[in-house]
Short mmCIF file of C-alpha atoms in Angstrom, two decimals:
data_model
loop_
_atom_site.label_atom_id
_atom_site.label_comp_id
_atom_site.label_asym_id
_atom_site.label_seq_id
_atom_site.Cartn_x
_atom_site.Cartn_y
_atom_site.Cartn_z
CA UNK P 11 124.18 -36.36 -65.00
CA UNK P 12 121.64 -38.46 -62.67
CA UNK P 13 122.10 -37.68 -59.11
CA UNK P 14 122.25 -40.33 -57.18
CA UNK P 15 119.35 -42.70 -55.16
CA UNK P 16 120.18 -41.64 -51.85
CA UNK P 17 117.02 -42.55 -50.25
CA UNK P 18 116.55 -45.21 -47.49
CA UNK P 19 114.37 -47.54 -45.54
CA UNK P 20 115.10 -47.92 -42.04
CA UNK P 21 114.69 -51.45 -40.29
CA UNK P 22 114.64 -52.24 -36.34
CA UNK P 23 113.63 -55.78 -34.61
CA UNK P 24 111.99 -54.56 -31.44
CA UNK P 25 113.14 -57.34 -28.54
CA UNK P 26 111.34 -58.26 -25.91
CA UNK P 27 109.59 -54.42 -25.75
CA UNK P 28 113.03 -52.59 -25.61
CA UNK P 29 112.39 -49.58 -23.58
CA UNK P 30 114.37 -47.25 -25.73
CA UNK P 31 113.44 -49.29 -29.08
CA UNK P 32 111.42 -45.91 -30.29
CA UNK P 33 114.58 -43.85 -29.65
CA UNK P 34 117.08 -46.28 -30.84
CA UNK P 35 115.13 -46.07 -34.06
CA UNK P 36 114.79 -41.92 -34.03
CA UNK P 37 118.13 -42.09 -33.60
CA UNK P 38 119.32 -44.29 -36.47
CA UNK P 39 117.04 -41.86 -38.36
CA UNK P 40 119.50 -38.77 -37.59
CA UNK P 41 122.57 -40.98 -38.05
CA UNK P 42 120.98 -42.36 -41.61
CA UNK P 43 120.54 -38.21 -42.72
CA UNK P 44 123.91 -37.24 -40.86
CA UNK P 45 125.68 -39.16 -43.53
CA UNK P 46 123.27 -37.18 -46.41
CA UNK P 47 120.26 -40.10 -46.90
CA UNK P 48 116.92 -39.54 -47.05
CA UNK P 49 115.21 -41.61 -44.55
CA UNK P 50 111.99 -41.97 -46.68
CA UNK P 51 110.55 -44.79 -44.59
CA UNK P 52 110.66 -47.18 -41.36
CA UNK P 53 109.60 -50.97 -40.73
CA UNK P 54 109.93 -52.49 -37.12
CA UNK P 55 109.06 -55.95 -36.01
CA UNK P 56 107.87 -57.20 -32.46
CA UNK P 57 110.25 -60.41 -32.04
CA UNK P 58 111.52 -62.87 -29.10
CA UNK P 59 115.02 -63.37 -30.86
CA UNK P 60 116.71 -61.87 -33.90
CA UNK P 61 115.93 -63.90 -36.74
CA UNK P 62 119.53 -65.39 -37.65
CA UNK P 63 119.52 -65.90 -41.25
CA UNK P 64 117.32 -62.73 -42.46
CA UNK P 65 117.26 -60.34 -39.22
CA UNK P 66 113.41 -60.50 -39.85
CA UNK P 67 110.49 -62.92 -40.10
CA UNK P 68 109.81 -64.09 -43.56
CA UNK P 69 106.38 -62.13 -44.04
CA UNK P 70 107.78 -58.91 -42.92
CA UNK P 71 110.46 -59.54 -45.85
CA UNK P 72 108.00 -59.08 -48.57
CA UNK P 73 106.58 -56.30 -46.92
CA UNK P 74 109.78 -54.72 -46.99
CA UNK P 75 110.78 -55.47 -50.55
CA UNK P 76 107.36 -53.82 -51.14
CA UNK P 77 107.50 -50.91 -49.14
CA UNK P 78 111.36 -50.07 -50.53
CA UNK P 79 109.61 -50.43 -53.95
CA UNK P 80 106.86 -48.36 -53.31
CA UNK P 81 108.85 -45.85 -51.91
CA UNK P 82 111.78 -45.70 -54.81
CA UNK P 83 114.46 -46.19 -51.91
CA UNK P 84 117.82 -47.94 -53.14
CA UNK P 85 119.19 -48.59 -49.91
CA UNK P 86 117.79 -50.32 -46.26
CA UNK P 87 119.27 -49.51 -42.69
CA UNK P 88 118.93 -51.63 -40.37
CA UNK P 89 119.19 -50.69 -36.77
CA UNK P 90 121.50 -53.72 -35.35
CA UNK P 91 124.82 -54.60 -36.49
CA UNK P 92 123.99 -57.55 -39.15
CA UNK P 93 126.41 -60.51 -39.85
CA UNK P 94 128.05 -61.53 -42.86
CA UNK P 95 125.12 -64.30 -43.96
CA UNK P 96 122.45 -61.79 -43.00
CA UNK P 97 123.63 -59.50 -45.18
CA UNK P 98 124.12 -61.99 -48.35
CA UNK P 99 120.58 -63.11 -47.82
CA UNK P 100 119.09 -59.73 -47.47
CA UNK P 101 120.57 -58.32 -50.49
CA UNK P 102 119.26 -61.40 -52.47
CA UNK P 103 115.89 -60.83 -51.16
CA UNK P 104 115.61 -57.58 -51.58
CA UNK P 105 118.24 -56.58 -54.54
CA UNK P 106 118.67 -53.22 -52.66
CA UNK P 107 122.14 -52.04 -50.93
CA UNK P 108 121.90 -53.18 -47.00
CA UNK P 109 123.86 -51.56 -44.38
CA UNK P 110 123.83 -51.67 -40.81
CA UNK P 111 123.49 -49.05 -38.09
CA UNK P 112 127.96 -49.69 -37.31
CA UNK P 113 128.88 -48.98 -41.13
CA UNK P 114 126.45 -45.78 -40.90
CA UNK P 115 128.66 -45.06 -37.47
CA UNK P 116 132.09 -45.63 -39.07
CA UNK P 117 130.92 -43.71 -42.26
CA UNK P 118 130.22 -40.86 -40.26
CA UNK P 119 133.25 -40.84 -38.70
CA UNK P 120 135.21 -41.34 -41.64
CA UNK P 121 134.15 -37.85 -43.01
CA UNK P 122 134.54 -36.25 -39.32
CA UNK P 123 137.86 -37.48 -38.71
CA UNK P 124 140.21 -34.51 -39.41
CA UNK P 125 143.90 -35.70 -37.52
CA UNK P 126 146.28 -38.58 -38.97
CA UNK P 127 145.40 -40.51 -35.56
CA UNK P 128 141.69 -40.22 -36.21
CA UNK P 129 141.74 -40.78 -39.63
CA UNK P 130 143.71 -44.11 -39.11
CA UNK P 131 141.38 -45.20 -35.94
CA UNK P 132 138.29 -44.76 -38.16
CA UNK P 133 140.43 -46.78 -41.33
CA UNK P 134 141.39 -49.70 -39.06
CA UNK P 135 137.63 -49.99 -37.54
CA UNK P 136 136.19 -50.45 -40.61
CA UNK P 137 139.02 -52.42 -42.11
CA UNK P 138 138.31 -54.19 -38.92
CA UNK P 139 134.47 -54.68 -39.61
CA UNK P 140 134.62 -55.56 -43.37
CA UNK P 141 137.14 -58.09 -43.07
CA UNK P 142 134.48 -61.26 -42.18
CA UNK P 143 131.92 -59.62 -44.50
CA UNK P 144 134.36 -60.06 -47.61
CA UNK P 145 131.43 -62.14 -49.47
CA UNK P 146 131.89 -60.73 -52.64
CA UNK P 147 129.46 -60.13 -55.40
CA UNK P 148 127.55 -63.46 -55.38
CA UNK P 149 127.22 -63.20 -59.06
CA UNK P 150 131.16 -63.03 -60.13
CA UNK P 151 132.09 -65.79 -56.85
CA UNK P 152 133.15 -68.41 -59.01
CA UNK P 153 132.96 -72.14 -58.15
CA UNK P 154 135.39 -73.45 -55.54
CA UNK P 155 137.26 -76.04 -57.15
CA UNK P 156 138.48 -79.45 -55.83
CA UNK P 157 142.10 -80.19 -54.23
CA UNK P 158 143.82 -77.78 -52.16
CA UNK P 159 145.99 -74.85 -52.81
CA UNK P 160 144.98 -71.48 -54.45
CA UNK P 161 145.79 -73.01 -57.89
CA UNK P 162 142.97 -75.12 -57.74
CA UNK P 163 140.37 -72.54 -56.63
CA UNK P 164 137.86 -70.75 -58.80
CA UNK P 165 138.23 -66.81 -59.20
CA UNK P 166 135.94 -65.89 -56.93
CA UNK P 167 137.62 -67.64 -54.11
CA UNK P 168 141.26 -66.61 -54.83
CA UNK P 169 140.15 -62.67 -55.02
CA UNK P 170 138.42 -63.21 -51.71
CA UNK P 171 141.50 -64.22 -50.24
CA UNK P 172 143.95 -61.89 -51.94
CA UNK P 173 141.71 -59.30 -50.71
CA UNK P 174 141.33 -60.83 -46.98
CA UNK P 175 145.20 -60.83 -47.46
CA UNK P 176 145.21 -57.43 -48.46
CA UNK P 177 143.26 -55.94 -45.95
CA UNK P 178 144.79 -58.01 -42.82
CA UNK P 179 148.29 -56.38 -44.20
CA UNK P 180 146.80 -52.81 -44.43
CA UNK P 181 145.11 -52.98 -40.76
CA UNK P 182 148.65 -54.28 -39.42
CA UNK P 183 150.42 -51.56 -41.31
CA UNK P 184 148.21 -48.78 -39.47
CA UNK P 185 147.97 -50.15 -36.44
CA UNK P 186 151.92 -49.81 -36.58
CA UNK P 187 151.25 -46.16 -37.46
CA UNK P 188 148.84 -45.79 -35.01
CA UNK P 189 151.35 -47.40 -32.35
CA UNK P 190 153.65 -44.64 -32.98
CA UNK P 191 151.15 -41.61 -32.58
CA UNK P 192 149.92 -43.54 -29.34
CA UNK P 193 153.58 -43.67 -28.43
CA UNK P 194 154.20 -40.08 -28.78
CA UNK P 195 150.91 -39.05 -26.79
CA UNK P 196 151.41 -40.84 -23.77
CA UNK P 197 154.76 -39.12 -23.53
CA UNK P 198 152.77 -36.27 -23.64
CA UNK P 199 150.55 -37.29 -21.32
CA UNK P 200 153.27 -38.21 -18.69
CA UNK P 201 154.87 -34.77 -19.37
CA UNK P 202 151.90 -33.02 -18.08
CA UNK P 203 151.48 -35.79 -15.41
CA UNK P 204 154.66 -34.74 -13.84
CA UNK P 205 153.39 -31.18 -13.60
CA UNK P 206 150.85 -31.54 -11.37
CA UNK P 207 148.59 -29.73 -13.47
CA UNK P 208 145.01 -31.61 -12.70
CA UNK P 209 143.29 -33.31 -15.97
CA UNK P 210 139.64 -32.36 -16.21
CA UNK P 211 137.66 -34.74 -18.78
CA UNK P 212 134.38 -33.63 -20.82
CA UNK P 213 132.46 -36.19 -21.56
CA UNK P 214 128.52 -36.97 -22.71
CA UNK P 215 126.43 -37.85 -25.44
CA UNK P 216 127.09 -36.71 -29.36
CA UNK P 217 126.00 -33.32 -29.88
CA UNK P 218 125.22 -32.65 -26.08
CA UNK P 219 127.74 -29.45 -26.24
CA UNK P 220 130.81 -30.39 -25.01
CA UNK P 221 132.72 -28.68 -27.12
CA UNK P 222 130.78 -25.52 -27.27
CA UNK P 223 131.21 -25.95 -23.56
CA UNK P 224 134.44 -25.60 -23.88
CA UNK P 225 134.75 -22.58 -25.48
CA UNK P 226 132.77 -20.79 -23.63
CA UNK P 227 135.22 -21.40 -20.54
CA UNK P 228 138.36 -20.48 -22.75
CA UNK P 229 135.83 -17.24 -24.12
CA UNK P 230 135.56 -16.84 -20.01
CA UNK P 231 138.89 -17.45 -18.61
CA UNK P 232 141.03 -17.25 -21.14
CA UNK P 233 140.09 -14.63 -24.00
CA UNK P 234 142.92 -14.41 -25.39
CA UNK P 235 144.12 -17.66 -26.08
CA UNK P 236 142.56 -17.97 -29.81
CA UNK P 237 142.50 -21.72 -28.36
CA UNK P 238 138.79 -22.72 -29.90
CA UNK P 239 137.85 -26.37 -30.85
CA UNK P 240 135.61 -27.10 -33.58
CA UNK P 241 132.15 -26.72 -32.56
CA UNK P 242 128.64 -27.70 -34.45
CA UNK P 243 125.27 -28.79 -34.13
CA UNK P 244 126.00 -32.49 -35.93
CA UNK P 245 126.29 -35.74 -34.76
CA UNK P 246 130.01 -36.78 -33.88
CA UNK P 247 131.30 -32.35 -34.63
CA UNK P 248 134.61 -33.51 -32.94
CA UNK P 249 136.86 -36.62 -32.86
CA UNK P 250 139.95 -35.62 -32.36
CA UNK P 251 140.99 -34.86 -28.26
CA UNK P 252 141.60 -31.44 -27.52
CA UNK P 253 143.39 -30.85 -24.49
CA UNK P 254 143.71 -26.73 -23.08
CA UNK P 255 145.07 -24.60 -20.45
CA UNK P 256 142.90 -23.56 -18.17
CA UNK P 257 144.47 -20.39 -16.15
CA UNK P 258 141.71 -19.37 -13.38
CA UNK P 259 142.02 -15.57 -11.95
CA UNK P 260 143.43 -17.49 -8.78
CA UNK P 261 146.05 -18.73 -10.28
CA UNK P 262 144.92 -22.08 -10.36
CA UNK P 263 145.48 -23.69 -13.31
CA UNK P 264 143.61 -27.11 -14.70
CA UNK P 265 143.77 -29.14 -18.20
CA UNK P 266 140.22 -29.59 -20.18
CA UNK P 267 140.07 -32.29 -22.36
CA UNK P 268 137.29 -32.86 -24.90
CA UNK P 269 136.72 -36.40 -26.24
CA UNK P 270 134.60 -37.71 -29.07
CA UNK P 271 130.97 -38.44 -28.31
CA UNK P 272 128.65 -41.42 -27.15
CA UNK P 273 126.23 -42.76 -28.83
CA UNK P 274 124.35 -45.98 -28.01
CA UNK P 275 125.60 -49.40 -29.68
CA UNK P 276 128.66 -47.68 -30.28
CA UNK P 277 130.28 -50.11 -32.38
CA UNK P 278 132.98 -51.83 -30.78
CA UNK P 279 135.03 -51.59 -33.91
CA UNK P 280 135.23 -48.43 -32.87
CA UNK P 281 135.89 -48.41 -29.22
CA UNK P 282 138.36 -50.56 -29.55
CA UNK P 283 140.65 -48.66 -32.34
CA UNK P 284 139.77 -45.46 -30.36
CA UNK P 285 140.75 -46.70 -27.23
CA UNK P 286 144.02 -45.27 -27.09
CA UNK P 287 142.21 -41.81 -27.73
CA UNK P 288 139.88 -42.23 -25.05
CA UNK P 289 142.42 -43.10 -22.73
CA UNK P 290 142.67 -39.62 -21.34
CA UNK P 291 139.55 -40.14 -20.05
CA UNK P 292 140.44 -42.97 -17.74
CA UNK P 293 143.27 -40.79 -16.36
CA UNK P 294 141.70 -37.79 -16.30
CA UNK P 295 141.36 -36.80 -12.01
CA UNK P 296 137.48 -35.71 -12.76
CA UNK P 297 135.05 -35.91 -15.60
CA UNK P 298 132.48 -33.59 -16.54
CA UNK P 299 129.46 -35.31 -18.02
CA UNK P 300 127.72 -32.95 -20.51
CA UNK P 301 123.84 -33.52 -20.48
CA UNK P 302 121.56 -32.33 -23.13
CA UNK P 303 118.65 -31.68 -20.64
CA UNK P 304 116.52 -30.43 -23.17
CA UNK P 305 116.66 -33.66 -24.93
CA UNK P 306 113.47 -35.90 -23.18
CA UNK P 307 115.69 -38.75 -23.84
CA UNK P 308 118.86 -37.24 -21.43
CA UNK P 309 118.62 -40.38 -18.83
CA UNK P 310 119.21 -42.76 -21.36
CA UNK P 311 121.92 -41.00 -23.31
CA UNK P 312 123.50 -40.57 -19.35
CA UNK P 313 122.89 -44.07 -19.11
CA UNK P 314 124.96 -45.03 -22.14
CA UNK P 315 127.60 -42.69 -21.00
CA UNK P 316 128.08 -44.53 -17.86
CA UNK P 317 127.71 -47.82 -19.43
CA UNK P 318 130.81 -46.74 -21.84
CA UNK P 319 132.90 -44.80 -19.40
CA UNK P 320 132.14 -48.16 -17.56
CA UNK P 321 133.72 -50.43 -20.77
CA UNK P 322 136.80 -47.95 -20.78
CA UNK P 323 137.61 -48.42 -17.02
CA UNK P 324 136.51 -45.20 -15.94
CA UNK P 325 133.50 -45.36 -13.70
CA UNK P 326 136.16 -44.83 -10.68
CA UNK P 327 136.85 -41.34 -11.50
CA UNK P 328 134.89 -38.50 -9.32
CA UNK P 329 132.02 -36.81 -11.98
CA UNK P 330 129.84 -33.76 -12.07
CA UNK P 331 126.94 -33.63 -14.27
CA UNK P 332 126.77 -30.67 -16.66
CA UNK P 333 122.82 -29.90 -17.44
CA UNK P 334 123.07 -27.93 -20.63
CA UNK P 335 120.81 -26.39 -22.62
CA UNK P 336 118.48 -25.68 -19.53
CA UNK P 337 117.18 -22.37 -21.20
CA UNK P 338 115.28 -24.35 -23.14
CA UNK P 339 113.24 -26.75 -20.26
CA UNK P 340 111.40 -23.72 -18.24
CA UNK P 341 113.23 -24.56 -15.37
CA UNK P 342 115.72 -22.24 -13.23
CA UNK P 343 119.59 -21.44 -13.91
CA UNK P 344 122.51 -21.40 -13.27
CA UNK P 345 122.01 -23.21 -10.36
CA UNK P 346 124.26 -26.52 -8.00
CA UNK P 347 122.97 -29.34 -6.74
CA UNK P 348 125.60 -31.18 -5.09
CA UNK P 349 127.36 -32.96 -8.27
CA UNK P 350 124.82 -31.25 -10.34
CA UNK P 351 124.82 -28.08 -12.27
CA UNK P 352 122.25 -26.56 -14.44
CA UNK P 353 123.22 -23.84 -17.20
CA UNK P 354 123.25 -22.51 -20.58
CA UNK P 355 126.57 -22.84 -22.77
CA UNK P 356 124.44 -20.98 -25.08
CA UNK P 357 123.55 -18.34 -22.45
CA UNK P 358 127.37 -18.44 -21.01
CA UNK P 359 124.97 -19.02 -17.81
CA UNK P 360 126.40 -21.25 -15.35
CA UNK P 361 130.21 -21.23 -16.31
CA UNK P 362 131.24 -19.79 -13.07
CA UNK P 363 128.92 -22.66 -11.19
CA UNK P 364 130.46 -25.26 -12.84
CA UNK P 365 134.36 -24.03 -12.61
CA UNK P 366 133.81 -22.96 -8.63
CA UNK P 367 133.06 -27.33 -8.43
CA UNK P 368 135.53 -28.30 -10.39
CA UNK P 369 138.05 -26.46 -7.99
CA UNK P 370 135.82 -27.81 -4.87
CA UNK P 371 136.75 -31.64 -6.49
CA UNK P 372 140.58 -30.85 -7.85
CA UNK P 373 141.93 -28.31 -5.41
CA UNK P 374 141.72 -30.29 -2.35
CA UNK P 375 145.46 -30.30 -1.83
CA UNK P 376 145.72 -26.57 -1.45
CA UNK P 377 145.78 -24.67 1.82
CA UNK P 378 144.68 -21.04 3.43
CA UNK P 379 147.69 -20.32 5.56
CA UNK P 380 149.24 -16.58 6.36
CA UNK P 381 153.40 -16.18 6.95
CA UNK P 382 155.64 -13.77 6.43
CA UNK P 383 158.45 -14.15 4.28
CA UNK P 384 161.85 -12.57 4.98
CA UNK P 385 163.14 -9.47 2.82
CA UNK P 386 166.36 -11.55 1.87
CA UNK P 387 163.98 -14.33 0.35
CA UNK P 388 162.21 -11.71 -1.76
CA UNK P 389 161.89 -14.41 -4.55
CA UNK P 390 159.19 -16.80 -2.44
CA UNK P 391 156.98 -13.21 -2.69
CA UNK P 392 157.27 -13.48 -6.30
CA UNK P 393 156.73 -16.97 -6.50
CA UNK P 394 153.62 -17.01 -4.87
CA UNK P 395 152.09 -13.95 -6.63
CA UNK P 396 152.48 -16.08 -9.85
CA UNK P 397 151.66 -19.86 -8.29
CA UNK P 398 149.03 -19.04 -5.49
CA UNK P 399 146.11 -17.36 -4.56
CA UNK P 400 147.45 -14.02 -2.61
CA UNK P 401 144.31 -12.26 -0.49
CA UNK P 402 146.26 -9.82 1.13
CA UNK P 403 149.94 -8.41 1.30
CA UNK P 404 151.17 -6.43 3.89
CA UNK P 405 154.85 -4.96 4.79
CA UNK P 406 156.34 -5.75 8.28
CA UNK P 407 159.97 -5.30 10.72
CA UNK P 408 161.09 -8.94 9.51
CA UNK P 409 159.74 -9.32 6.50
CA UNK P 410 156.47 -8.99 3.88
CA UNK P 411 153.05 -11.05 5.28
CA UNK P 412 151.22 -13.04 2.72
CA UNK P 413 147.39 -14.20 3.47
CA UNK P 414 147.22 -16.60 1.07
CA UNK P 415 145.41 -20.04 -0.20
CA UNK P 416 148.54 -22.39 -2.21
CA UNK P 417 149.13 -25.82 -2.80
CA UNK P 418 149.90 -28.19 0.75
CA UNK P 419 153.35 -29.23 -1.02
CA UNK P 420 154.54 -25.66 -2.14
CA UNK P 421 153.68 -24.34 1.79
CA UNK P 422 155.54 -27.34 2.74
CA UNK P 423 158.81 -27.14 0.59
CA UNK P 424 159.27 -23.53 1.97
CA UNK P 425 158.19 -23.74 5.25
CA UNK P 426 161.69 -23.75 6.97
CA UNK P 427 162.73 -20.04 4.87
CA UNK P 428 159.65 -18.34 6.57
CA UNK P 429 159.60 -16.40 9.44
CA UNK P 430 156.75 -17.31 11.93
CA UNK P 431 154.48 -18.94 9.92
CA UNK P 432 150.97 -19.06 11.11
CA UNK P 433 150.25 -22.82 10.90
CA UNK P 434 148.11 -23.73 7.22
CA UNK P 435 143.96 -24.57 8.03
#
């Protein structure tokens, strides 16, 4: 049996001398062979304004047709998302299949997305995108007929709107599933609200480690927890939010959440059906943005980061900047710059670095205080062994002496059953 043509030309207008036009293109590239096509060749065009009925000039359209000849590719990419007409007129001019760089986005997630809630996000956004590009095969359109009605209109038209039908009934359907799973979360959410716990976000760019950065914390502080998210070296690895324990040897305890990657001109199909998903990132008391410093294009995938976390409502929230992969640039690690910290996931290099500021930004309501507890409350001794940070335990006349660092409100609630407490720094 004939495999099939699964190679591709790849198309970008360059506007106005885009500044990351050469990466935007590099990374279409990876996206085009992340959903298994050959990227066999690329065509860009210096232009003022997108051109609105073909994307390009007219010339560069035969040189196109020629070059996807030439080169035996079935399919052409191009790099912005294309409208319905553009997409009609293309595939008459060049009789090849023509996608754009959001279907190649949703595709990819559509084969990532391994939970019901991501699996119905990814449905609805490209539901969601198809739905005005319901042109139909221009051949088997039939004429539209005169009067009014359905009855009186030719096949092509009447299967373009059973199917508009069709689709608009399927997207409402999930997004009533989708409701439900939404529901359920932010119950979730508000359960460990109520605990006090703090919510630590990792965010960043596709593929820039987060959730290898992850593990290596659980691997760190928690090596026993068998608690591992999926991690790989692919574009969009993880989709779903994964949100763990963290149980430091202080007994301080935090929540890590990993969320899906960024990518630039993230379709917004897509940020819209997974905003409920990303909503822990708004709510989330600190993010950690995962750099791939390696990468020579890390300020611009940062950039994009902070121009999404900006769309979601989340440029409020305190960050730190995670510098990963810094084995690989020459320079030194594990080291902190103020917000900044520079390690190795791969290396487990830098874990320490980065937890000791994340308790520096989340653990500001705690407080070093030393008191002595009365024998006849010997139940506060216990409860602070297992919810604070005890330096030093002695045994007195009156009672047993904690030095200790706990939270503000736990010192507070039991400050009346101790017996000279040494007033909290």
């Amino acid at each position: 049996m004939e495999q099939p043509n699964n190679r591709a030309v790849i198309v970008g207008v360059n506007l106005q001398d885009r500044p990351d036009f050469a990466y935007s293109m590099e990374e279409l590239r990876n996206l085009a062979e992340a959903c298994n096509i050959e990227v066999v060749g690329e065509l860009t065009q210096n232009m003022a304004k997108i051109n609105g009925s073909h994307y390009l000039g007219s010339g560069k359209i035969d040189e196109l047709l020629g070059l996807a000849e030439g080169l035996d590719a079935s399919t052409v990419i191009f790099n912005d998302e294309l409208s319905p007409s553009q997409i009609r007129n293309l595939e008459s001019a060049l009789q090849k299949k023509v996608i754009d760089r959001t279907i190649v986005i949703l595709d990819i997630f559509s084969e990532r997305a391994q939970t019901r809630e991501a699996q119905l996000q990814v449905e609805v956004a490209k539901l969601q995108y198809m739905l005005p590009r319901l042109v139909g095969l221009r051949e088997s359109l039939g004429r539209q007929g005169g009067g009014s009605g359905m009855k009186n209109k030719g096949t092509g038209e009447t299967k373009l709107e059973l199917d508009r039908r069709r689709i608009e009934d399927r997207i409402s359907a999930l997004q009533q599933e989708l409701e439900k799973l939404v529901a359920r979360r932010q119950v979730q959410r508000k359960q460990r609200q109520k605990t006090g716990v703090p919510v630590v976000c990792l965010v960043g760019y596709t593929n820039a480690g987060k959730s290898s950065l992850m593990n290596a914390i659980l691997d760190r502080y928690m090596p026993e927890s068998n608690k591992q998210v999926l991690a790989k070296d692919m574009l969009f690895a993880t989709l779903e939010t994964s949100v763990r324990g963290i149980e430091l040897p202080d007994n301080k305890s935090f929540l890590l959440t990993d969320t899906v990657g960024f990518v630039s001109q993230l379709p917004h199909h897509l940020v819209k059906a997974f905003r409920s998903t990303l909503e822990e990132v708004a709510e989330a008391d600190l993010l950690i943005q995962v750099v791939d410093y390696a990468n020579l294009e890390h300020q611009r995938m940062i950039d994009v980061t902070n121009s999404t976390l900006k769309d979601l409502g989340a440029d409020h929230i305190p960050m730190i900047y995670a510098y990963n992969k810094t084995d690989l640039t020459g320079e030194a690690y594990p080291q902190t710059s103020g917000d900044n910290v520079y390690l190795s996931v791969k290396e487990k290099a830098g874990l320490e670095e980065l937890v000791e500021l994340v308790k520096e930004k989340v653990f500001q309501n705690y407080v070093e205080c030393e008191v002595i507890i009365p024998f006849q409350e010997g139940r506060l001794v216990a409860y602070f062994n297992a919810n604070a940070h005890v330096r030093e335990t002695t045994y007195e006349p009156n009672g047993t002496r904690l030095k200790m660092e706990c939270k503000s409100a736990d010192y507070e609630k039991f400050k009346h059953l101790f017996a000279d407490p040494i007033e909290a720094e």
